[in-house]
Short mmCIF file of C-alpha atoms and ligand atoms in Angstrom, two decimals:
data_model
loop_
_atom_site.label_atom_id
_atom_site.label_comp_id
_atom_site.label_asym_id
_atom_site.label_seq_id
_atom_site.Cartn_x
_atom_site.Cartn_y
_atom_site.Cartn_z
CA MET Z 1 109.82 116.99 72.15
CA LYS Z 2 106.24 116.01 72.61
CA ARG Z 3 105.96 113.11 74.84
CA HIS Z 4 102.63 113.18 76.45
CA PRO Z 5 100.01 113.69 73.71
CA ARG Z 6 96.31 113.50 74.83
CA PRO Z 7 95.08 110.44 73.21
CA THR Z 8 91.55 110.17 72.11
CA THR Z 9 88.95 108.37 74.31
CA ASP Z 10 89.39 104.55 74.05
CA THR Z 11 86.28 102.93 72.63
CA SER Z 12 87.83 99.74 72.16
CA ALA Z 13 85.78 96.56 72.32
CA ALA Z 14 87.79 95.57 75.54
CA ALA Z 15 87.19 98.75 77.24
CA ARG Z 16 83.38 98.33 76.61
CA ASP Z 17 83.56 94.61 77.88
CA LEU Z 18 85.29 95.99 80.99
CA ILE Z 19 82.63 98.65 81.64
CA ALA Z 20 79.87 96.14 81.15
CA ASP Z 21 81.62 93.71 83.49
CA LEU Z 22 82.25 96.43 86.26
CA ARG Z 23 78.63 97.69 85.96
CA ARG Z 24 77.34 94.12 86.78
CA SER Z 25 79.97 93.33 89.44
CA LEU Z 26 80.37 96.77 91.41
CA PRO Z 27 77.53 98.54 93.48
CA SER Z 28 75.70 101.17 91.53
CA GLY Z 29 77.48 104.51 91.71
CA ALA Z 30 81.21 102.93 91.99
CA LEU Z 31 81.61 103.40 88.10
CA LEU Z 32 81.83 106.64 86.35
CA ASP Z 33 82.15 106.76 82.37
CA ASP Z 34 80.58 110.21 81.91
CA PRO Z 35 83.25 112.14 80.06
CA GLU Z 36 82.56 115.29 82.21
CA LEU Z 37 83.03 113.32 85.45
CA LEU Z 38 86.16 111.75 84.24
CA ALA Z 39 87.96 115.03 83.65
CA THR Z 40 89.27 115.61 86.96
CA TYR Z 41 90.65 112.32 87.07
CA GLU Z 42 92.45 112.66 83.74
CA THR Z 43 94.76 115.55 84.55
CA ASP Z 44 97.40 116.14 87.23
CA ILE Z 45 97.68 118.81 89.85
CA THR Z 46 100.31 120.72 87.86
CA GLY Z 47 98.50 120.28 84.53
CA ARG Z 48 101.74 118.97 82.66
CA TYR Z 49 100.28 115.54 82.65
CA SER Z 50 96.91 114.43 81.21
CA GLY Z 51 95.65 111.46 79.29
CA SER Z 52 92.33 109.60 78.82
CA ALA Z 53 90.47 107.21 80.97
CA ALA Z 54 88.04 104.46 79.68
CA ALA Z 55 86.13 104.86 83.07
CA VAL Z 56 86.65 105.44 86.94
CA ALA Z 57 85.95 102.48 89.14
CA ARG Z 58 85.31 103.75 92.87
CA PRO Z 59 85.29 100.64 95.10
CA SER Z 60 84.75 101.13 98.62
CA ASP Z 61 86.38 97.81 99.88
CA ALA Z 62 89.29 95.48 99.16
CA GLU Z 63 86.82 93.08 97.84
CA GLN Z 64 85.65 95.36 95.30
CA VAL Z 65 89.18 96.53 94.59
CA SER Z 66 89.91 92.74 93.69
CA THR Z 67 86.95 92.34 91.53
CA ALA Z 68 88.02 95.53 89.53
CA VAL Z 69 91.46 94.41 89.27
CA ALA Z 70 90.62 90.84 88.17
CA ALA Z 71 88.15 92.47 85.48
CA CYS Z 72 90.99 94.37 84.13
CA ALA Z 73 93.06 91.11 83.97
CA GLU Z 74 90.28 89.44 82.24
CA THR Z 75 89.62 91.97 79.66
CA GLY Z 76 93.22 93.17 79.10
CA VAL Z 77 92.55 96.57 79.87
CA PRO Z 78 95.33 98.20 81.98
CA LEU Z 79 94.50 100.16 85.23
CA VAL Z 80 96.02 102.97 87.07
CA VAL Z 81 95.47 103.45 90.79
CA GLN Z 82 94.66 106.88 92.04
CA GLY Z 83 94.48 108.17 95.41
CA GLY Z 84 94.20 112.15 95.95
CA ASN Z 85 95.78 112.80 92.52
CA THR Z 86 98.30 115.01 94.15
CA GLY Z 87 101.27 113.25 92.38
CA LEU Z 88 103.78 115.32 90.45
CA VAL Z 89 105.35 112.62 87.95
CA GLY Z 90 102.18 111.64 86.04
CA GLY Z 91 102.17 108.19 87.75
CA SER Z 92 98.45 108.12 88.41
CA VAL Z 93 97.16 109.99 85.39
CA PRO Z 94 95.44 107.63 83.01
CA GLN Z 95 96.95 106.91 79.72
CA ASP Z 96 95.51 105.63 76.45
CA GLY Z 97 92.13 104.73 77.94
CA GLU Z 98 93.27 102.86 81.17
CA LEU Z 99 90.77 102.18 83.91
CA VAL Z 100 91.27 104.72 86.72
CA LEU Z 101 90.94 102.80 89.94
CA SER Z 102 90.21 105.55 92.37
CA LEU Z 103 90.83 104.29 96.04
CA ALA Z 104 89.50 107.53 97.57
CA ARG Z 105 86.32 105.68 98.87
CA LEU Z 106 88.54 103.43 101.15
CA ASP Z 107 88.78 106.11 103.49
CA TRP Z 108 87.90 104.22 106.93
CA ILE Z 109 90.22 104.91 109.96
CA GLY Z 110 90.21 102.25 112.70
CA PRO Z 111 90.70 102.67 116.34
CA VAL Z 112 94.12 103.47 117.67
CA ASP Z 113 95.73 100.24 119.22
CA GLY Z 114 97.07 101.77 122.39
CA ASP Z 115 99.16 98.75 123.24
CA ALA Z 116 101.30 99.12 120.12
CA ASN Z 117 100.52 102.83 119.28
CA GLN Z 118 99.52 101.67 115.67
CA LEU Z 119 96.45 102.48 113.46
CA ASP Z 120 94.78 100.71 110.81
CA VAL Z 121 93.69 102.92 107.78
CA GLY Z 122 92.15 102.42 104.49
CA ALA Z 123 94.32 103.56 101.50
CA GLY Z 124 91.79 106.47 100.71
CA ALA Z 125 92.24 108.07 104.27
CA THR Z 126 93.87 111.51 103.85
CA LEU Z 127 96.91 112.26 105.63
CA GLU Z 128 95.29 115.16 107.36
CA ALA Z 129 92.46 112.88 108.73
CA VAL Z 130 95.04 110.36 109.94
CA GLN Z 131 97.08 113.04 111.76
CA LYS Z 132 93.90 114.30 113.31
CA ALA Z 133 92.95 110.64 114.45
CA ALA Z 134 96.44 110.22 116.05
CA ALA Z 135 96.16 113.47 117.83
CA ALA Z 136 92.61 112.65 119.24
CA ALA Z 137 94.46 109.75 120.77
CA GLY Z 138 97.35 111.95 122.27
CA LEU Z 139 99.60 110.39 119.66
CA ARG Z 140 101.35 111.73 116.42
CA LEU Z 141 101.87 110.38 112.86
CA PRO Z 142 105.27 111.92 112.33
CA ILE Z 143 105.13 112.59 108.58
CA ASP Z 144 103.81 115.64 106.94
CA HIS Z 145 103.71 117.75 103.76
CA ALA Z 146 101.75 120.44 102.16
CA ALA Z 147 99.28 118.56 100.27
CA ARG Z 148 97.99 116.89 103.63
CA SER Z 149 94.32 117.59 102.89
CA ALA Z 150 94.17 115.64 99.73
CA ALA Z 151 96.97 113.25 99.62
CA THR Z 152 95.99 109.84 100.69
CA ILE Z 153 97.83 107.29 102.88
CA GLY Z 154 97.59 104.73 99.91
CA GLY Z 155 99.44 107.13 97.49
CA MET Z 156 101.82 107.98 100.00
CA VAL Z 157 102.78 104.57 100.77
CA ALA Z 158 102.93 103.75 97.07
CA THR Z 159 105.44 106.62 96.45
CA ASP Z 160 107.33 106.21 99.79
CA ALA Z 161 106.25 109.82 100.24
CA GLY Z 162 108.91 111.83 102.40
CA GLY Z 163 108.09 115.41 103.52
CA ALA Z 164 109.76 117.79 105.85
CA LEU Z 165 109.73 115.35 109.11
CA ALA Z 166 111.79 112.64 107.19
CA LEU Z 167 114.95 114.10 108.52
CA ARG Z 168 114.17 112.55 111.92
CA HIS Z 169 111.22 110.00 111.37
CA GLY Z 170 112.13 108.66 107.89
CA THR Z 171 109.86 108.33 104.84
CA MET Z 172 106.57 106.56 104.66
CA ARG Z 173 108.36 103.10 104.70
CA ARG Z 174 109.32 103.62 108.29
CA ARG Z 175 105.74 104.28 109.39
CA VAL Z 176 104.25 101.20 107.77
CA VAL Z 177 104.12 98.03 110.06
CA GLY Z 178 101.36 96.35 107.92
CA LEU Z 179 99.96 96.41 104.59
CA GLU Z 180 97.12 94.94 102.52
CA THR Z 181 97.80 94.82 98.62
CA VAL Z 182 95.68 93.32 95.82
CA LEU Z 183 97.95 91.90 93.28
CA ALA Z 184 97.40 91.75 89.56
CA ASP Z 185 95.46 88.26 89.59
CA GLY Z 186 92.99 89.75 92.07
CA SER Z 187 94.35 87.93 95.06
CA VAL Z 188 94.95 89.88 98.38
CA VAL Z 189 98.07 89.77 100.37
CA SER Z 190 97.29 90.92 103.95
CA ARG Z 191 99.99 91.48 106.40
CA MET Z 192 98.29 93.65 108.98
CA ALA Z 193 99.41 92.12 112.38
CA GLY Z 194 101.77 95.03 112.99
CA LEU Z 195 104.50 92.69 114.38
CA LEU Z 196 107.83 94.61 114.81
CA LYS Z 197 109.65 91.23 114.35
CA ASP Z 198 108.36 89.23 111.54
CA ASN Z 199 110.93 87.73 109.21
CA ALA Z 200 108.75 84.73 107.79
CA GLY Z 201 109.75 84.63 104.19
CA TYR Z 202 110.12 87.49 101.63
CA ASP Z 203 108.95 91.03 102.59
CA VAL Z 204 106.27 91.43 99.95
CA PRO Z 205 105.09 94.69 101.40
CA ALA Z 206 108.62 96.21 101.40
CA ILE Z 207 108.60 95.61 97.74
CA VAL Z 208 105.21 97.28 97.07
CA ILE Z 209 106.16 100.18 99.21
CA GLY Z 210 107.54 102.79 96.82
CA SER Z 211 106.55 100.88 93.58
CA GLU Z 212 104.10 103.62 92.40
CA GLY Z 213 101.16 101.53 91.74
CA THR Z 214 102.99 99.27 89.36
CA LEU Z 215 102.89 95.96 91.37
CA GLY Z 216 99.45 96.21 93.11
CA ALA Z 217 96.86 98.24 94.62
CA ILE Z 218 97.36 99.10 98.37
CA THR Z 219 94.21 98.91 100.05
CA ALA Z 220 94.90 99.49 103.82
CA ALA Z 221 97.98 100.08 105.90
CA ARG Z 222 98.78 99.72 109.53
CA LEU Z 223 100.89 102.82 110.67
CA GLN Z 224 103.11 103.22 113.48
CA LEU Z 225 102.29 106.29 115.67
CA GLU Z 226 104.58 108.10 118.23
CA PRO Z 227 103.90 109.73 121.42
CA SER Z 228 103.44 113.54 120.69
CA ALA Z 229 106.17 115.95 121.95
CA PRO Z 230 105.04 118.39 124.65
CA PHE Z 231 107.41 121.03 123.26
CA GLN Z 232 107.60 122.36 119.63
CA ILE Z 233 109.66 125.15 118.41
CA THR Z 234 109.91 126.46 114.85
CA ALA Z 235 112.68 128.90 113.68
CA LEU Z 236 112.90 130.70 110.43
CA PHE Z 237 116.86 131.57 109.75
CA GLY Z 238 118.37 133.92 107.15
CA VAL Z 239 121.58 132.73 105.97
CA PRO Z 240 123.86 134.08 103.08
CA ASP Z 241 123.76 131.00 101.01
CA LEU Z 242 123.61 127.21 100.83
CA ARG Z 243 127.05 126.64 102.52
CA GLY Z 244 125.73 128.83 105.31
CA ALA Z 245 122.66 126.51 105.50
CA LEU Z 246 124.78 123.57 105.88
CA ASP Z 247 126.78 125.21 108.71
CA LEU Z 248 123.51 126.16 110.33
CA LEU Z 249 122.26 122.40 109.80
CA ARG Z 250 125.50 121.05 111.53
CA ALA Z 251 124.90 123.39 114.35
CA LEU Z 252 121.09 122.53 114.64
CA ARG Z 253 121.95 118.90 114.83
CA GLN Z 254 123.18 119.53 118.42
CA VAL Z 255 119.79 120.69 119.38
CA PRO Z 256 117.57 117.84 121.07
CA GLY Z 257 114.59 116.71 118.94
CA LEU Z 258 115.62 118.38 115.48
CA GLU Z 259 113.04 117.01 113.05
CA ALA Z 260 112.92 119.40 110.01
CA ALA Z 261 115.25 121.79 108.14
CA ASP Z 262 113.71 122.92 105.02
CA PHE Z 263 114.77 125.85 102.92
CA LEU Z 264 113.86 128.12 100.30
CA ASP Z 265 115.97 130.33 98.27
CA ALA Z 266 115.66 134.32 97.79
CA PRO Z 267 113.75 134.32 94.72
CA CYS Z 268 111.08 131.73 96.32
CA MET Z 269 110.69 134.07 99.27
CA GLU Z 270 110.26 137.07 97.13
CA LEU Z 271 107.59 135.31 95.04
CA VAL Z 272 105.80 133.91 97.83
CA CYS Z 273 105.71 137.00 99.94
CA ASP Z 274 104.54 139.03 96.62
CA ARG Z 275 101.71 136.66 95.65
CA LYS Z 276 100.30 135.70 99.13
CA ARG Z 277 100.83 139.14 100.53
CA LEU Z 278 103.23 137.80 103.33
CA ARG Z 279 105.39 140.30 105.51
CA ASP Z 280 109.10 139.84 105.01
CA PRO Z 281 110.02 137.28 107.61
CA LEU Z 282 113.22 139.05 108.67
CA PRO Z 283 114.17 142.63 108.76
CA SER Z 284 116.64 142.29 105.78
CA PRO Z 285 116.69 139.88 102.87
CA TRP Z 286 118.95 136.93 102.89
CA GLY Z 287 120.13 134.49 100.02
CA VAL Z 288 118.68 131.42 101.72
CA TYR Z 289 115.92 131.04 104.27
CA VAL Z 290 115.91 127.92 106.48
CA VAL Z 291 112.80 126.68 108.51
CA ALA Z 292 113.77 124.31 111.28
CA GLN Z 293 111.63 122.49 113.92
CA CYS Z 294 112.51 120.77 117.13
CA ALA Z 295 110.03 118.60 118.95
CA ALA Z 296 111.01 117.70 122.41
CA THR Z 297 110.19 116.65 125.82
CA ALA Z 298 111.40 119.92 127.45
CA ASP Z 299 111.93 123.64 126.32
CA VAL Z 300 115.08 123.69 123.85
CA THR Z 301 114.82 127.38 123.05
CA ALA Z 302 118.05 127.97 125.00
CA ASP Z 303 119.85 125.25 123.06
CA LEU Z 304 118.65 126.70 119.75
CA ALA Z 305 119.78 129.99 120.66
CA THR Z 306 123.31 128.99 121.72
CA GLN Z 307 123.68 126.78 118.32
CA ALA Z 308 122.43 129.78 116.44
CA GLU Z 309 125.07 132.15 118.01
CA SER Z 310 127.91 129.53 117.29
CA LEU Z 311 127.49 129.93 113.33
CA PRO Z 312 130.78 130.86 111.59
CA GLY Z 313 129.01 133.40 109.38
CA PRO Z 314 126.22 135.98 109.49
CA SER Z 315 122.63 134.97 110.05
CA ASP Z 316 119.39 136.27 111.47
CA VAL Z 317 116.52 134.14 113.08
CA VAL Z 318 112.84 134.56 114.13
CA ALA Z 319 111.15 131.62 116.27
CA ALA Z 320 107.84 130.68 117.57
CA THR Z 321 106.61 127.97 119.98
CA ASP Z 322 102.80 128.48 119.70
CA THR Z 323 100.62 126.58 117.22
CA GLU Z 324 99.71 129.70 115.30
CA GLY Z 325 103.04 131.33 115.25
CA ARG Z 326 104.73 128.08 113.96
CA LYS Z 327 102.05 127.77 111.20
CA ARG Z 328 102.79 131.43 110.20
CA LEU Z 329 106.59 130.48 109.88
CA TRP Z 330 105.67 127.34 107.97
CA ALA Z 331 103.61 129.36 105.55
CA TYR Z 332 106.52 130.66 103.62
CA ARG Z 333 107.54 127.44 102.79
CA GLU Z 334 104.35 125.62 102.40
CA LEU Z 335 102.52 128.15 100.19
CA LEU Z 336 105.22 127.90 97.69
CA ASN Z 337 103.85 124.84 95.79
CA GLU Z 338 100.37 126.45 95.05
CA THR Z 339 102.26 129.89 94.42
CA LEU Z 340 104.31 128.36 91.60
CA ARG Z 341 101.29 126.50 90.13
CA GLY Z 342 99.81 130.08 89.80
CA GLU Z 343 102.61 131.14 87.70
CA GLY Z 344 102.07 128.80 84.77
CA VAL Z 345 102.82 125.18 84.31
CA PRO Z 346 106.04 124.61 86.62
CA LEU Z 347 108.58 121.67 85.45
CA LYS Z 348 109.18 120.19 88.84
CA PHE Z 349 112.17 118.21 89.75
CA ASP Z 350 112.59 116.37 93.08
CA VAL Z 351 116.43 115.44 93.22
CA GLY Z 352 118.27 114.04 96.23
CA LEU Z 353 121.98 114.92 96.90
CA PRO Z 354 124.75 114.05 99.34
CA LEU Z 355 124.52 117.11 101.51
CA ALA Z 356 128.20 118.17 100.78
CA ALA Z 357 127.28 118.28 97.04
CA ILE Z 358 124.28 120.67 97.55
CA PRO Z 359 126.19 123.99 97.02
CA THR Z 360 127.92 122.86 93.86
CA PHE Z 361 124.91 121.29 92.44
CA ASP Z 362 123.17 124.59 93.08
CA GLU Z 363 125.88 126.67 91.28
CA ALA Z 364 125.90 124.14 88.44
CA ILE Z 365 122.30 124.09 87.83
CA ARG Z 366 121.86 127.74 87.90
CA ALA Z 367 124.89 128.32 85.40
CA ARG Z 368 123.54 125.39 83.03
CA LEU Z 369 119.87 126.57 82.96
CA ALA Z 370 120.96 130.32 82.42
CA SER Z 371 123.06 129.22 79.51
CA SER Z 372 120.75 126.92 77.87
CA TYR Z 373 117.36 128.57 78.92
CA PRO Z 374 118.07 132.12 79.44
CA ASP Z 375 114.41 133.01 79.92
CA ALA Z 376 113.63 130.48 82.41
CA ARG Z 377 112.75 131.39 85.99
CA LEU Z 378 114.33 129.04 88.49
CA TYR Z 379 113.12 128.53 92.08
CA ILE Z 380 115.02 126.10 94.58
CA TYR Z 381 113.52 124.94 97.66
CA GLY Z 382 113.07 121.77 99.71
CA HIS Z 383 114.28 119.72 102.63
CA VAL Z 384 118.13 120.79 102.83
CA GLY Z 385 118.39 118.63 106.13
CA ASP Z 386 117.95 115.41 104.13
CA GLY Z 387 119.38 116.61 100.67
CA ASN Z 388 116.03 116.63 98.97
CA LEU Z 389 116.03 119.70 96.66
CA HIS Z 390 112.75 120.71 94.66
CA VAL Z 391 113.87 122.37 91.52
CA ASN Z 392 111.13 124.29 89.91
CA VAL Z 393 111.66 125.72 86.44
CA LEU Z 394 109.07 128.27 84.96
CA ASP Z 395 108.57 129.96 81.61
CA VAL Z 396 109.74 127.14 79.50
CA ASP Z 397 107.70 124.91 77.32
CA PRO Z 398 106.24 122.16 79.27
CA GLU Z 399 106.80 119.81 76.50
CA ASP Z 400 110.44 120.46 76.44
CA GLU Z 401 112.28 117.42 77.67
CA GLY Z 402 115.52 119.21 77.46
CA VAL Z 403 115.02 120.84 80.75
CA ASP Z 404 114.33 117.51 82.46
CA GLU Z 405 117.59 115.92 81.20
CA LEU Z 406 119.69 118.96 82.07
CA VAL Z 407 118.36 118.97 85.76
CA LEU Z 408 118.32 115.19 86.24
CA ARG Z 409 121.73 114.75 84.62
CA CYS Z 410 123.18 117.36 86.98
CA ALA Z 411 121.83 115.63 90.10
CA ALA Z 412 123.41 112.14 88.82
CA GLU Z 413 126.75 113.85 88.13
CA HIS Z 414 126.71 115.20 91.82
CA GLY Z 415 126.18 111.76 93.06
CA GLY Z 416 122.57 112.08 93.50
CA THR Z 417 119.14 110.64 92.72
CA ILE Z 418 116.84 111.84 90.20
CA SER Z 419 113.86 111.09 92.63
CA ALA Z 420 113.76 111.70 96.31
CA GLU Z 421 110.41 111.55 97.24
CA HIS Z 422 107.84 112.22 94.39
CA GLY Z 423 108.67 109.12 92.43
CA ILE Z 424 109.51 108.10 88.72
CA GLY Z 425 105.97 107.95 87.26
CA LEU Z 426 105.87 108.78 83.62
CA ALA Z 427 108.00 111.81 83.90
CA LYS Z 428 111.47 110.37 84.79
CA ARG Z 429 111.28 106.75 83.46
CA ARG Z 430 113.55 107.53 80.64
CA TYR Z 431 116.22 108.69 83.13
CA LEU Z 432 116.23 105.91 85.42
CA ALA Z 433 119.53 104.67 84.23
CA LEU Z 434 121.01 107.90 85.43
CA CYS Z 435 120.95 106.84 89.01
CA ARG Z 436 120.27 103.16 88.64
CA SER Z 437 122.59 100.39 87.12
CA ALA Z 438 121.67 98.14 84.39
CA ALA Z 439 121.54 95.25 87.02
CA ASP Z 440 119.38 97.35 89.22
CA ILE Z 441 116.99 97.87 86.37
CA ARG Z 442 116.85 94.22 85.28
CA ALA Z 443 116.00 93.27 88.90
CA MET Z 444 113.25 95.56 88.78
CA ARG Z 445 111.93 94.14 85.59
CA SER Z 446 112.14 90.74 86.97
CA ILE Z 447 110.05 91.80 89.91
CA LYS Z 448 107.52 93.48 87.73
CA SER Z 449 107.10 90.57 85.37
CA ALA Z 450 106.94 87.98 88.25
CA LEU Z 451 104.01 90.16 90.05
CA ASP Z 452 102.20 91.46 87.15
CA PRO Z 453 103.17 89.52 84.09
CA ALA Z 454 100.42 90.78 81.54
CA GLY Z 455 101.15 94.58 82.75
CA THR Z 456 97.84 95.44 84.33
CA PHE Z 457 99.19 97.91 86.60
CA ALA Z 458 100.31 101.13 85.44
CA PRO Z 459 102.21 100.00 82.30
CA GLY Z 460 104.84 102.53 81.20
CA ARG Z 461 105.37 103.93 84.72
CA VAL Z 462 108.80 103.75 86.60
CA LEU Z 463 110.50 101.16 84.20
CA PRO Z 464 111.71 102.70 80.79
CA ASP Z 465 110.14 100.67 77.96
CA PRO Z 466 112.89 98.28 76.77
CA ASP Z 467 112.30 99.70 73.09
CA GLU Z 468 112.25 103.26 74.26
CA GLU Z 469 115.50 105.41 73.74
CA GLY Z 470 116.67 105.59 77.43
CA ILE Z 471 119.51 107.58 78.93
C1 2HG A 501 107.01 119.88 99.10
O1 2HG A 501 107.93 119.43 99.86
C2 2HG A 501 106.62 118.78 98.14
O2 2HG A 501 106.28 120.82 99.27
C3 2HG A 501 106.00 119.41 96.99
O3 2HG A 501 107.26 117.70 98.03
C4 2HG A 501 107.19 120.02 96.03
O4 2HG A 501 105.53 120.77 94.44
C5 2HG A 501 106.62 120.60 94.85
O5 2HG A 501 107.64 120.60 94.00
ZN1 ZN A 502 109.02 117.84 99.37
#
């Protein structure tokens, strides 16, 4: 079934009015409408989702964002907020001639507040730039993922991004102690004081975080940093299967400072080694590889070794404490995303499961996919420590929604969520009811219509259309 046809460019009168209005009200260079320049904003990183934009607005401060949002509300042209365009669920790809509101130019990074260990940043600052700013002050932003050089803080807050360190440090939500948001009427809600205790009224920022650009445009955030740990160790383990990985996780929880436990299955390891010309990490092959990391105030190598020896089943391990060595071990896991993109258009799923259900989910998904799509290639990896599995399916028609339903239904049947950290976007909105009750979805609709009654922000994302055949 084709669900994401590429619409023709919208030349409607409303779009023309909007473009004329924005030309008048934004500084020159802040509006792009040359079709060639629009192309990179119109397709996502995987190539699965694309659409057409009326134009791209590139404001450089919150006031200009407010101007652009108000112009959209006035002319009735919807908009989609875009950060680094690294999303995987079609959430920030324009549809049917929407305005792309690119916040990439809001890339300022303030000075570190050394009293509170907090940092103000613009929505367009990349994760990597903010990590570097924190490090320069002897601190750390403990959130990380492989798209760090392009993903922006605004996008990560909007999707409540997770990543490898969520096991100990939580998702983006836990880092945000202040937020500035432009709402659909152009008004700006600014809560940037960074107060750790502040319960005056409803927590508007808490609702905006994770709303995937459907409730407002995040223009700035105040982030909580942490002291950096003097000792870090990364270990790559081989274990027979996911049950072995869970045994390992249980043991690793005894090691001080455990902050990440990612994994990749054997086909992932074979593929990444082959395509990226990496040496096998361990002398013999294993069914599952776990990349774990501890950050502590003292050397925990001995604790790690003790726990590794205590495992009930066979295992092997290689570890590094120096930066280069640790990077080399993470490379097996981190290079997977681009490796898979190099194989075609991967169908990507980002499910979350109760830890105990991981092995049975894994068995079920392999069996169901093999029976319905015998030619499909399946790669499973992700963050075993927090139950977040990235299921990637290759060699199937990217327009075939049957795979989506099969994977997401399987996650829901195992007590999980259809979206752990990538969001719902366009990709999964039809399936929201698999893991959210009717009452829950009704409450979400009420919030959406209260904050954005005209549907200016990202229509059709997250919430299923009431008239769409949902699941
Ligand atoms: C990761 O954990 C990211 O590497 C991206 O969440 C996963 O591309 C993916 O499927
Ligand atoms: Zn991930």
